[in-house]
GROMACS .gro file of C-alpha atoms in nm:
model
  446
    1MET     CA    1  -4.595  -4.564  -3.844
    2ILE     CA    2  -4.847  -4.806  -3.693
    3ASP     CA    3  -5.107  -4.711  -3.434
    4SER     CA    4  -4.990  -4.917  -3.137
    5ALA     CA    5  -5.339  -4.915  -2.984
    6ASN     CA    6  -5.516  -5.047  -3.291
    7TYR     CA    7  -5.399  -5.387  -3.410
    8PRO     CA    8  -5.552  -5.530  -3.731
    9ASP     CA    9  -5.925  -5.600  -3.716
   10ILE     CA   10  -5.938  -5.961  -3.836
   11LEU     CA   11  -6.281  -6.019  -3.682
   12GLY     CA   12  -6.428  -5.718  -3.858
   13LEU     CA   13  -6.287  -5.839  -4.188
   14ILE     CA   14  -6.471  -6.169  -4.138
   15THR     CA   15  -6.804  -6.038  -4.005
   16GLY     CA   16  -6.828  -5.717  -4.205
   17GLY     CA   17  -6.800  -5.516  -3.885
   18GLU     CA   18  -7.049  -5.707  -3.673
   19ARG     CA   19  -6.912  -5.752  -3.319
   20LEU     CA   20  -6.991  -5.755  -2.949
   21ASN     CA   21  -6.738  -5.604  -2.710
   22LEU     CA   22  -6.732  -5.826  -2.404
   23ASP     CA   23  -6.475  -5.727  -2.145
   24SER     CA   24  -6.131  -5.772  -2.306
   25VAL     CA   25  -6.248  -5.949  -2.622
   26GLN     CA   26  -6.467  -5.891  -2.927
   27ILE     CA   27  -6.694  -6.175  -3.033
   28ALA     CA   28  -6.955  -6.291  -3.283
   29VAL     CA   29  -7.137  -6.624  -3.326
   30ALA     CA   30  -7.239  -6.821  -3.635
   31THR     CA   31  -7.365  -7.164  -3.730
   32ARG     CA   32  -7.203  -7.373  -4.001
   33PRO     CA   33  -7.355  -7.455  -4.240
   34ARG     CA   34  -7.577  -7.149  -4.251
   35PHE     CA   35  -7.890  -7.360  -4.301
   36VAL     CA   36  -7.925  -7.655  -4.063
   37ARG     CA   37  -8.091  -7.976  -4.180
   38ALA     CA   38  -8.281  -8.223  -3.962
   39GLY     CA   39  -8.074  -8.524  -3.865
   40ARG     CA   40  -7.753  -8.362  -3.984
   41PRO     CA   41  -7.468  -8.237  -3.765
   42PHE     CA   42  -7.380  -7.870  -3.757
   43GLU     CA   43  -7.127  -7.649  -3.584
   44ILE     CA   44  -7.157  -7.346  -3.360
   45LEU     CA   45  -6.861  -7.109  -3.393
   46LEU     CA   46  -6.771  -6.844  -3.139
   47LEU     CA   47  -6.542  -6.601  -3.319
   48VAL     CA   48  -6.307  -6.429  -3.072
   49GLN     CA   49  -6.069  -6.136  -3.118
   50ASN     CA   50  -5.846  -6.060  -2.821
   51ALA     CA   51  -5.836  -5.684  -2.775
   52VAL     CA   52  -5.566  -5.681  -2.505
   53ASP     CA   53  -5.198  -5.771  -2.487
   54THR     CA   54  -5.228  -6.055  -2.239
   55ASP     CA   55  -5.365  -6.410  -2.237
   56VAL     CA   56  -5.740  -6.453  -2.198
   57ASP     CA   57  -5.942  -6.763  -2.111
   58ILE     CA   58  -6.278  -6.798  -2.285
   59THR     CA   59  -6.555  -7.031  -2.168
   60MET     CA   60  -6.821  -7.113  -2.428
   61THR     CA   61  -7.139  -7.286  -2.307
   62LEU     CA   62  -7.407  -7.400  -2.551
   63HIS     CA   63  -7.779  -7.380  -2.472
   64MET     CA   64  -7.995  -7.568  -2.725
   65PRO     CA   65  -8.377  -7.546  -2.750
   66SER     CA   66  -8.541  -7.770  -2.490
   67VAL     CA   67  -8.829  -7.858  -2.726
   68ASP     CA   68  -8.887  -7.839  -3.100
   69ALA     CA   69  -9.161  -7.653  -3.285
   70LYS     CA   70  -9.407  -7.935  -3.202
   71LYS     CA   71  -9.314  -7.927  -2.832
   72GLN     CA   72  -9.125  -8.254  -2.858
   73LYS     CA   73  -8.846  -8.280  -2.600
   74ASP     CA   74  -8.484  -8.388  -2.644
   75ARG     CA   75  -8.470  -8.342  -3.020
   76PHE     CA   76  -8.142  -8.147  -3.012
   77ILE     CA   77  -7.827  -8.341  -2.922
   78ILE     CA   78  -7.487  -8.208  -2.817
   79GLN     CA   79  -7.186  -8.420  -2.728
   80THR     CA   80  -7.011  -8.143  -2.535
   81GLN     CA   81  -7.195  -7.845  -2.390
   82ARG     CA   82  -6.900  -7.645  -2.265
   83VAL     CA   83  -6.545  -7.572  -2.380
   84VAL     CA   84  -6.270  -7.357  -2.226
   85VAL     CA   85  -5.998  -7.218  -2.453
   86GLY     CA   86  -5.690  -7.001  -2.405
   87VAL     CA   87  -5.647  -6.704  -2.636
   88LYS     CA   88  -5.301  -6.550  -2.682
   89PRO     CA   89  -5.236  -6.173  -2.680
   90ALA     CA   90  -5.400  -6.010  -2.986
   91GLU     CA   91  -5.496  -6.355  -3.120
   92VAL     CA   92  -5.804  -6.415  -3.336
   93GLY     CA   93  -5.976  -6.750  -3.378
   94TYR     CA   94  -6.289  -6.940  -3.298
   95ALA     CA   95  -6.413  -7.180  -3.031
   96LEU     CA   96  -6.611  -7.470  -3.171
   97LEU     CA   97  -6.895  -7.691  -3.046
   98THR     CA   98  -7.095  -7.943  -3.247
   99ALA     CA   99  -7.465  -8.035  -3.235
  100THR     CA  100  -7.716  -8.244  -3.429
  101THR     CA  101  -8.089  -8.323  -3.423
  102LEU     CA  102  -8.304  -8.632  -3.437
  103PRO     CA  103  -8.453  -8.703  -3.783
  104ASP     CA  104  -8.809  -8.644  -3.662
  105VAL     CA  105  -8.745  -8.295  -3.529
  106ALA     CA  106  -9.006  -8.041  -3.638
  107ILE     CA  107  -8.904  -7.814  -3.927
  108SER     CA  108  -8.914  -7.441  -3.850
  109ASP     CA  109  -8.751  -7.109  -3.930
  110ALA     CA  110  -8.796  -6.976  -3.577
  111TYR     CA  111  -8.544  -7.171  -3.372
  112GLN     CA  112  -8.297  -7.002  -3.144
  113LEU     CA  113  -7.998  -7.130  -2.952
  114GLY     CA  114  -7.790  -6.950  -2.694
  115VAL     CA  115  -7.413  -6.920  -2.662
  116GLU     CA  116  -7.302  -6.819  -2.314
  117VAL     CA  117  -6.957  -6.660  -2.294
  118SER     CA  118  -6.739  -6.583  -1.994
  119VAL     CA  119  -6.404  -6.405  -2.016
  120LYS     CA  120  -6.110  -6.418  -1.777
  121MET     CA  121  -5.797  -6.211  -1.828
  122MET     CA  122  -5.489  -6.403  -1.715
  123GLY     CA  123  -5.284  -6.096  -1.636
  124LYS     CA  124  -5.285  -5.719  -1.634
  125GLY     CA  125  -5.315  -5.613  -1.994
  126GLU     CA  126  -5.331  -5.300  -2.203
  127ARG     CA  127  -5.588  -5.253  -2.478
  128ILE     CA  128  -5.446  -5.294  -2.827
  129ARG     CA  129  -5.769  -5.277  -3.030
  130SER     CA  130  -6.031  -5.006  -3.016
  131ALA     CA  131  -6.393  -5.081  -2.929
  132SER     CA  132  -6.486  -5.023  -3.292
  133GLY     CA  133  -6.259  -5.306  -3.401
  134GLY     CA  134  -5.902  -5.230  -3.491
  135GLY     CA  135  -5.677  -5.121  -3.771
  136LYS     CA  136  -5.663  -5.218  -4.137
  137VAL     CA  137  -5.578  -5.581  -4.206
  138PRO     CA  138  -5.257  -5.619  -4.413
  139LEU     CA  139  -5.406  -5.871  -4.655
  140GLU     CA  140  -5.094  -5.883  -4.868
  141HIS     CA  141  -4.890  -6.003  -4.571
  142LEU     CA  142  -5.122  -6.277  -4.443
  143SER     CA  143  -5.016  -6.634  -4.507
  144THR     CA  144  -5.207  -6.830  -4.771
  145ALA     CA  145  -5.348  -7.061  -4.504
  146THR     CA  146  -5.474  -6.771  -4.292
  147ALA     CA  147  -5.627  -6.593  -4.591
  148GLU     CA  148  -5.808  -6.911  -4.699
  149MET     CA  149  -5.953  -6.970  -4.351
  150ILE     CA  150  -6.073  -6.611  -4.333
  151GLU     CA  151  -6.235  -6.637  -4.675
  152GLY     CA  152  -6.414  -6.956  -4.572
  153LEU     CA  153  -6.565  -6.783  -4.268
  154GLN     CA  154  -6.679  -6.470  -4.449
  155GLY     CA  155  -6.983  -6.644  -4.601
  156LEU     CA  156  -7.144  -6.718  -4.263
  157THR     CA  157  -7.406  -6.506  -4.089
  158TYR     CA  158  -7.287  -6.363  -3.757
  159HIS     CA  159  -7.491  -6.272  -3.453
  160THR     CA  160  -7.401  -6.048  -3.159
  161LYS     CA  161  -7.730  -5.966  -2.985
  162LYS     CA  162  -7.693  -6.035  -2.614
  163ARG     CA  163  -7.974  -6.115  -2.375
  164ARG     CA  164  -8.057  -5.853  -2.117
  165MET     CA  165  -7.950  -6.084  -1.836
  166GLY     CA  166  -7.618  -6.266  -1.859
  167ASN     CA  167  -7.361  -6.292  -2.135
  168ILE     CA  168  -7.570  -6.509  -2.365
  169ILE     CA  169  -7.585  -6.437  -2.737
  170ASP     CA  170  -7.904  -6.545  -2.914
  171VAL     CA  171  -7.847  -6.720  -3.245
  172PRO     CA  172  -8.157  -6.767  -3.462
  173PHE     CA  173  -8.144  -7.052  -3.710
  174THR     CA  174  -8.366  -7.225  -3.963
  175LEU     CA  175  -8.408  -7.602  -3.951
  176MET     CA  176  -8.485  -7.759  -4.287
  177SER     CA  177  -8.581  -8.114  -4.377
  178GLY     CA  178  -8.305  -8.367  -4.418
  179THR     CA  179  -8.191  -8.720  -4.355
  180MET     CA  180  -7.988  -8.871  -4.075
  181GLY     CA  181  -7.618  -8.797  -4.099
  182LYS     CA  182  -7.308  -8.894  -3.903
  183MET     CA  183  -7.183  -8.676  -3.620
  184THR     CA  184  -6.890  -8.464  -3.738
  185ASP     CA  185  -6.535  -8.553  -3.652
  186PHE     CA  186  -6.464  -8.199  -3.531
  187ALA     CA  187  -6.364  -8.204  -3.167
  188PRO     CA  188  -6.466  -7.918  -2.940
  189GLY     CA  189  -6.182  -7.675  -2.905
  190TRP     CA  190  -6.004  -7.376  -3.052
  191VAL     CA  191  -5.901  -7.295  -3.408
  192SER     CA  192  -5.646  -7.015  -3.431
  193LEU     CA  193  -5.682  -6.787  -3.733
  194SER     CA  194  -5.415  -6.530  -3.664
  195ARG     CA  195  -5.157  -6.455  -3.399
  196LEU     CA  196  -4.899  -6.178  -3.391
  197SER     CA  197  -4.654  -6.387  -3.590
  198ASN     CA  198  -4.914  -6.441  -3.865
  199TYR     CA  199  -4.965  -6.075  -3.949
  200GLY     CA  200  -4.670  -6.066  -4.186
  201ASP     CA  201  -4.560  -5.741  -4.021
  202PRO     CA  202  -4.316  -5.829  -3.738
  203ARG     CA  203  -4.358  -5.495  -3.563
  204TYR     CA  204  -4.661  -5.628  -3.373
  205PHE     CA  205  -4.465  -5.921  -3.230
  206LEU     CA  206  -4.162  -5.704  -3.153
  207HIS     CA  207  -4.383  -5.452  -2.974
  208GLN     CA  208  -4.559  -5.716  -2.766
  209TYR     CA  209  -4.249  -5.909  -2.661
  210SER     CA  210  -3.968  -5.652  -2.672
  211THR     CA  211  -3.889  -5.673  -2.300
  212ARG     CA  212  -3.878  -6.052  -2.296
  213LEU     CA  213  -3.654  -6.057  -2.601
  214GLN     CA  214  -3.411  -5.807  -2.445
  215VAL     CA  215  -3.403  -5.967  -2.101
  216GLU     CA  216  -3.445  -6.338  -2.172
  217THR     CA  217  -3.364  -6.425  -2.533
  218LEU     CA  218  -3.081  -6.213  -2.669
  219PRO     CA  219  -2.844  -6.265  -2.373
  220ASN     CA  220  -2.861  -6.640  -2.441
  221LEU     CA  221  -2.733  -6.611  -2.799
  222LYS     CA  222  -2.362  -6.578  -2.721
  223ARG     CA  223  -2.076  -6.796  -2.841
  224ALA     CA  224  -2.009  -6.931  -2.492
  225LEU     CA  225  -2.349  -7.098  -2.507
  226MET     CA  226  -2.403  -7.152  -2.879
  227LEU     CA  227  -2.072  -7.219  -3.059
  228LYS     CA  228  -1.981  -7.567  -2.934
  229PRO     CA  229  -2.336  -7.709  -2.969
  230LEU     CA  230  -2.366  -7.564  -3.320
  231ILE     CA  231  -2.033  -7.715  -3.425
  232GLU     CA  232  -2.143  -8.057  -3.300
  233ALA     CA  233  -2.484  -8.023  -3.463
  234THR     CA  234  -2.318  -7.921  -3.790
  235LYS     CA  235  -2.094  -8.228  -3.790
  236GLN     CA  236  -2.392  -8.453  -3.737
  237ARG     CA  237  -2.630  -8.283  -3.981
  238PHE     CA  238  -2.381  -8.260  -4.267
  239SER     CA  239  -2.266  -8.618  -4.220
  240GLU     CA  240  -2.627  -8.737  -4.230
  241SER     CA  241  -2.675  -8.541  -4.553
  242GLY     CA  242  -2.392  -8.709  -4.738
  243PHE     CA  243  -2.094  -8.482  -4.674
  244PRO     CA  244  -1.897  -8.562  -4.355
  245LEU     CA  245  -1.700  -8.258  -4.243
  246HIS     CA  246  -1.350  -8.234  -4.109
  247ASP     CA  247  -1.327  -8.054  -3.774
  248THR     CA  248  -1.196  -7.729  -3.922
  249GLU     CA  249  -1.480  -7.715  -4.178
  250ALA     CA  250  -1.740  -7.776  -3.907
  251ILE     CA  251  -1.581  -7.511  -3.685
  252LEU     CA  252  -1.591  -7.249  -3.962
  253ILE     CA  253  -1.957  -7.318  -4.039
  254GLY     CA  254  -2.041  -7.325  -3.667
  255LYS     CA  255  -1.867  -6.990  -3.621
  256LEU     CA  256  -2.061  -6.839  -3.911
  257MET     CA  257  -2.391  -6.956  -3.762
  258THR     CA  258  -2.297  -6.834  -3.414
  259LEU     CA  259  -2.202  -6.496  -3.558
  260ILE     CA  260  -2.551  -6.462  -3.710
  261LEU     CA  261  -2.701  -6.519  -3.364
  262GLU     CA  262  -2.459  -6.277  -3.195
  263TYR     CA  263  -2.551  -6.017  -3.454
  264ALA     CA  264  -2.900  -6.018  -3.298
  265SER     CA  265  -2.751  -5.799  -3.022
  266PRO     CA  266  -2.427  -5.666  -3.175
  267LYS     CA  267  -2.351  -5.404  -2.912
  268LYS     CA  268  -2.362  -5.662  -2.634
  269THR     CA  269  -2.146  -5.904  -2.832
  270ALA     CA  270  -1.888  -5.644  -2.942
  271HIS     CA  271  -1.964  -5.657  -3.315
  272GLY     CA  272  -2.134  -5.322  -3.373
  273ASN     CA  273  -2.443  -5.228  -3.569
  274MET     CA  274  -2.267  -5.182  -3.903
  275ALA     CA  275  -2.129  -5.535  -3.903
  276ALA     CA  276  -2.462  -5.687  -3.799
  277ARG     CA  277  -2.639  -5.549  -4.106
  278LEU     CA  278  -2.987  -5.701  -4.143
  279PHE     CA  279  -2.946  -5.945  -3.855
  280ASN     CA  280  -2.969  -5.685  -3.575
  281ILE     CA  281  -3.279  -5.768  -3.368
  282ALA     CA  282  -3.184  -5.542  -3.074
  283ALA     CA  283  -3.198  -5.230  -3.291
  284MET     CA  284  -3.562  -5.305  -3.372
  285ILE     CA  285  -3.671  -5.329  -3.008
  286GLU     CA  286  -3.452  -5.074  -2.830
  287ARG     CA  287  -3.713  -4.818  -2.932
  288ASP     CA  288  -4.083  -4.861  -3.001
  289PRO     CA  289  -4.104  -5.084  -3.312
  290PHE     CA  290  -4.413  -4.890  -3.418
  291ASP     CA  291  -4.192  -4.585  -3.471
  292LEU     CA  292  -4.033  -4.763  -3.766
  293GLU     CA  293  -4.171  -4.617  -4.088
  294LYS     CA  294  -4.183  -4.954  -4.261
  295GLN     CA  295  -4.166  -5.312  -4.148
  296PRO     CA  296  -3.807  -5.429  -4.101
  297TYR     CA  297  -3.633  -5.725  -4.258
  298ILE     CA  298  -3.651  -6.026  -4.028
  299PRO     CA  299  -3.387  -6.303  -4.042
  300HIS     CA  300  -3.509  -6.652  -4.128
  301TRP     CA  301  -3.427  -6.790  -3.785
  302PHE     CA  302  -3.609  -6.515  -3.598
  303ARG     CA  303  -3.922  -6.537  -3.811
  304ALA     CA  304  -3.945  -6.906  -3.722
  305PHE     CA  305  -3.859  -6.828  -3.359
  306MET     CA  306  -4.158  -6.593  -3.337
  307ARG     CA  307  -4.401  -6.871  -3.425
  308TYR     CA  308  -4.258  -7.112  -3.168
  309ALA     CA  309  -4.230  -6.852  -2.892
  310GLU     CA  310  -4.588  -6.743  -2.938
  311GLU     CA  311  -4.698  -7.105  -2.901
  312ASP     CA  312  -4.486  -7.171  -2.591
  313GLU     CA  313  -4.349  -6.866  -2.412
  314ARG     CA  314  -4.091  -7.073  -2.225
  315THR     CA  315  -3.900  -7.056  -2.551
  316PHE     CA  316  -3.805  -6.694  -2.483
  317SER     CA  317  -3.568  -6.798  -2.204
  318HIS     CA  318  -3.443  -7.118  -2.373
  319PRO     CA  319  -3.364  -7.024  -2.734
  320ALA     CA  320  -3.067  -7.261  -2.766
  321GLN     CA  321  -3.281  -7.573  -2.734
  322LEU     CA  322  -3.520  -7.446  -2.998
  323ILE     CA  323  -3.245  -7.342  -3.239
  324LEU     CA  324  -3.057  -7.670  -3.214
  325GLY     CA  325  -3.373  -7.879  -3.231
  326TYR     CA  326  -3.598  -7.701  -3.478
  327LEU     CA  327  -3.436  -7.389  -3.625
  328TYR     CA  328  -3.102  -7.526  -3.745
  329GLU     CA  329  -3.192  -7.495  -4.114
  330ASP     CA  330  -3.327  -7.143  -4.056
  331VAL     CA  331  -2.994  -7.032  -3.908
  332ILE     CA  332  -2.813  -7.200  -4.198
  333ALA     CA  333  -3.032  -7.001  -4.439
  334ASP     CA  334  -2.926  -6.673  -4.273
  335ALA     CA  335  -2.563  -6.785  -4.264
  336MET     CA  336  -2.577  -6.850  -4.638
  337ASP     CA  337  -2.730  -6.511  -4.714
  338HIS     CA  338  -2.459  -6.337  -4.512
  339ALA     CA  339  -2.181  -6.555  -4.654
  340PHE     CA  340  -2.287  -6.491  -5.014
  341ALA     CA  341  -2.264  -6.117  -4.951
  342LEU     CA  342  -1.921  -6.152  -4.789
  343VAL     CA  343  -1.783  -6.375  -5.066
  344GLN     CA  344  -1.897  -6.131  -5.333
  345GLU     CA  345  -1.741  -5.838  -5.145
  346VAL     CA  346  -1.406  -6.012  -5.089
  347SER     CA  347  -1.376  -6.178  -5.429
  348GLY     CA  348  -1.540  -5.915  -5.646
  349GLU     CA  349  -1.724  -6.197  -5.826
  350ASN     CA  350  -2.089  -6.168  -5.928
  351LEU     CA  351  -2.255  -6.476  -5.779
  352GLY     CA  352  -2.605  -6.401  -5.903
  353ASP     CA  353  -2.910  -6.196  -5.805
  354ASP     CA  354  -3.139  -6.240  -5.505
  355ASP     CA  355  -3.343  -6.506  -5.682
  356ASP     CA  356  -3.031  -6.706  -5.765
  357VAL     CA  357  -2.921  -6.691  -5.402
  358ARG     CA  358  -3.267  -6.798  -5.284
  359LYS     CA  359  -3.273  -7.103  -5.513
  360TYR     CA  360  -2.921  -7.203  -5.411
  361ARG     CA  361  -3.008  -7.159  -5.044
  362GLU     CA  362  -3.318  -7.376  -5.083
  363ARG     CA  363  -3.102  -7.655  -5.235
  364VAL     CA  364  -2.885  -7.665  -4.925
  365VAL     CA  365  -3.178  -7.645  -4.682
  366THR     CA  366  -3.359  -7.921  -4.872
  367ALA     CA  367  -3.047  -8.139  -4.864
  368LEU     CA  368  -3.019  -8.097  -4.487
  369THR     CA  369  -3.389  -8.157  -4.433
  370GLU     CA  370  -3.407  -8.464  -4.655
  371LYS     CA  371  -3.062  -8.586  -4.541
  372LYS     CA  372  -2.917  -8.631  -4.886
  373GLY     CA  373  -2.751  -8.440  -5.167
  374LEU     CA  374  -2.478  -8.228  -5.009
  375ASP     CA  375  -2.152  -8.201  -5.202
  376PHE     CA  376  -1.831  -8.000  -5.212
  377GLY     CA  377  -1.980  -7.712  -5.406
  378LEU     CA  378  -2.289  -7.667  -5.186
  379VAL     CA  379  -2.084  -7.684  -4.867
  380TYR     CA  380  -1.790  -7.463  -4.962
  381LEU     CA  381  -1.994  -7.201  -5.147
  382PRO     CA  382  -2.076  -7.006  -4.947
  383LEU     CA  383  -2.066  -7.164  -4.600
  384VAL     CA  384  -1.702  -7.266  -4.558
  385MET     CA  385  -1.585  -6.960  -4.756
  386GLY     CA  386  -1.798  -6.737  -4.536
  387GLY     CA  387  -1.650  -6.905  -4.231
  388MET     CA  388  -1.299  -6.831  -4.361
  389ILE     CA  389  -1.384  -6.463  -4.400
  390ILE     CA  390  -1.536  -6.416  -4.052
  391ASN     CA  391  -1.300  -6.648  -3.866
  392GLU     CA  392  -1.099  -6.372  -3.701
  393ALA     CA  393  -1.416  -6.219  -3.560
  394MET     CA  394  -1.486  -6.545  -3.376
  395LEU     CA  395  -1.150  -6.665  -3.247
  396ILE     CA  396  -1.164  -6.941  -2.985
  397ASP     CA  397  -0.939  -6.902  -2.681
  398ALA     CA  398  -0.576  -6.861  -2.803
  399GLU     CA  399  -0.652  -6.970  -3.158
  400ASN     CA  400  -0.391  -6.862  -3.416
  401PRO     CA  401  -0.564  -6.756  -3.743
  402ALA     CA  402  -0.263  -6.873  -3.943
  403ASP     CA  403  -0.310  -7.229  -3.811
  404THR     CA  404  -0.671  -7.230  -3.929
  405ILE     CA  405  -0.570  -7.100  -4.272
  406ASN     CA  406  -0.310  -7.374  -4.309
  407GLN     CA  407  -0.560  -7.639  -4.201
  408ILE     CA  408  -0.827  -7.529  -4.447
  409LYS     CA  409  -0.561  -7.493  -4.717
  410LYS     CA  410  -0.469  -7.861  -4.677
  411LEU     CA  411  -0.835  -7.966  -4.663
  412LEU     CA  412  -0.911  -7.771  -4.978
  413GLN     CA  413  -0.630  -7.951  -5.161
  414ASP     CA  414  -0.758  -8.288  -5.036
  415ARG     CA  415  -1.119  -8.208  -5.129
  416ILE     CA  416  -1.044  -8.116  -5.488
  417PHE     CA  417  -0.906  -8.464  -5.560
  418ASP     CA  418  -1.246  -8.612  -5.472
  419SER     CA  419  -1.445  -8.351  -5.663
  420SER     CA  420  -1.557  -8.322  -6.024
  421ASP     CA  421  -1.440  -8.082  -6.295
  422ALA     CA  422  -1.761  -7.887  -6.238
  423ASP     CA  423  -1.632  -7.796  -5.890
  424MET     CA  424  -1.314  -7.628  -6.023
  425PRO     CA  425  -1.464  -7.275  -6.032
  426ILE     CA  426  -1.561  -7.312  -5.665
  427PHE     CA  427  -1.216  -7.447  -5.578
  428GLU     CA  428  -1.056  -7.149  -5.752
  429LEU     CA  429  -1.291  -6.905  -5.576
  430ALA     CA  430  -1.215  -7.058  -5.237
  431SER     CA  431  -0.841  -7.057  -5.312
  432GLY     CA  432  -0.854  -6.689  -5.405
  433ILE     CA  433  -1.033  -6.595  -5.084
  434LEU     CA  434  -0.792  -6.805  -4.879
  435ALA     CA  435  -0.497  -6.633  -5.049
  436ARG     CA  436  -0.632  -6.288  -4.960
  437ILE     CA  437  -0.684  -6.388  -4.598
  438GLY     CA  438  -0.346  -6.566  -4.584
  439GLN     CA  439  -0.155  -6.255  -4.693
  440LYS     CA  440  -0.218  -6.100  -4.352
  441HIS     CA  441  -0.057  -6.395  -4.178
  442GLY     CA  442   0.222  -6.489  -4.415
  443VAL     CA  443   0.053  -6.803  -4.547
  444LEU     CA  444   0.137  -6.893  -4.907
  445PRO     CA  445  -0.151  -6.943  -5.153
  446VAL     CA  446  -0.293  -7.285  -5.232
   0.00000   0.00000   0.00000
């Protein structure tokens, strides 16, 4: 189990434990590069780790030396003195300001700048990191990009000593000789290192947003809202990728995708936990996710959803727009995983191991993304076949399953005439599955 009050200590991993607890955040300041050269630009980084489960606004104000070591005025130049950034719940990142000096500034190892910090919590929050930092960082689960950014920051020297009056951190720095350089292109602002969705372990995100998921998101993933738009999107996306679908084919694929989304809350959508298998999101949040002994499997679509929702929380109450606009391929990926399992169960055929399924799935997703390369085999195995198998679980109005079987039977016969000899094994597999389903409804085999 995870300690719910001690989220991973990303800041401590970067600074070696150096930190200043300031209200609801933990901070440290560094200059980059470590040794500043006269006439050259340099950056001042305010590393921030949100220690609460609500949004926080951070104001960073830079105070440069008024004179240099020779008492010359106006030798330190800053384009922007102050920046205000919003920090998400549990987020870690750094606010950035840039400075430079005139070439004739006096060289010295006794300079000091000040970074003034003010903190404003945007709501009532609970503490999720201890004053000493936080829990162990799951390095093996961090993304490559996050790990590389963290590694790049670990070589800096961090300062946390605060002046007696005010929230100003003193940052000593050495100014060495140099030549005039261009001002950096870095704009003042915020660089996010890690949010809840970056930890690799979804239990943090599920814990933080469980109520919003239950109340706002899952109720909007029902067939009444999702099926028709997914069918229309499927027609368009497959046609653009080189394989125009007949209505029945699009309906079966749309049903399969909608079923994946309904499985997110199977009790509410009358499917049941056993049928939902790995796609049951509700089961992960109906109790404290931190009570789970190990991190759960997260469907492709929901892993992508977490990233978008954390960026814009309006997404929680409008999942359909996000799914249709940005997560279509992610839902297709889950539909393929589920369909492969169903086809193997119904047919008894060995369709390959997990790596084979992954590679096949990536071919279809790539074809949809690049809008080229779809063919009979990639579409029917496993998507249309999976749609055949689950069709009766997603009947529309007074739909007669036998009518659908007869329609797909005719389409399958038409498709094989336009396919190559290499597609015959897939045709035979689809025919066998259709025959098994047809037996229940008195439909003769293909």
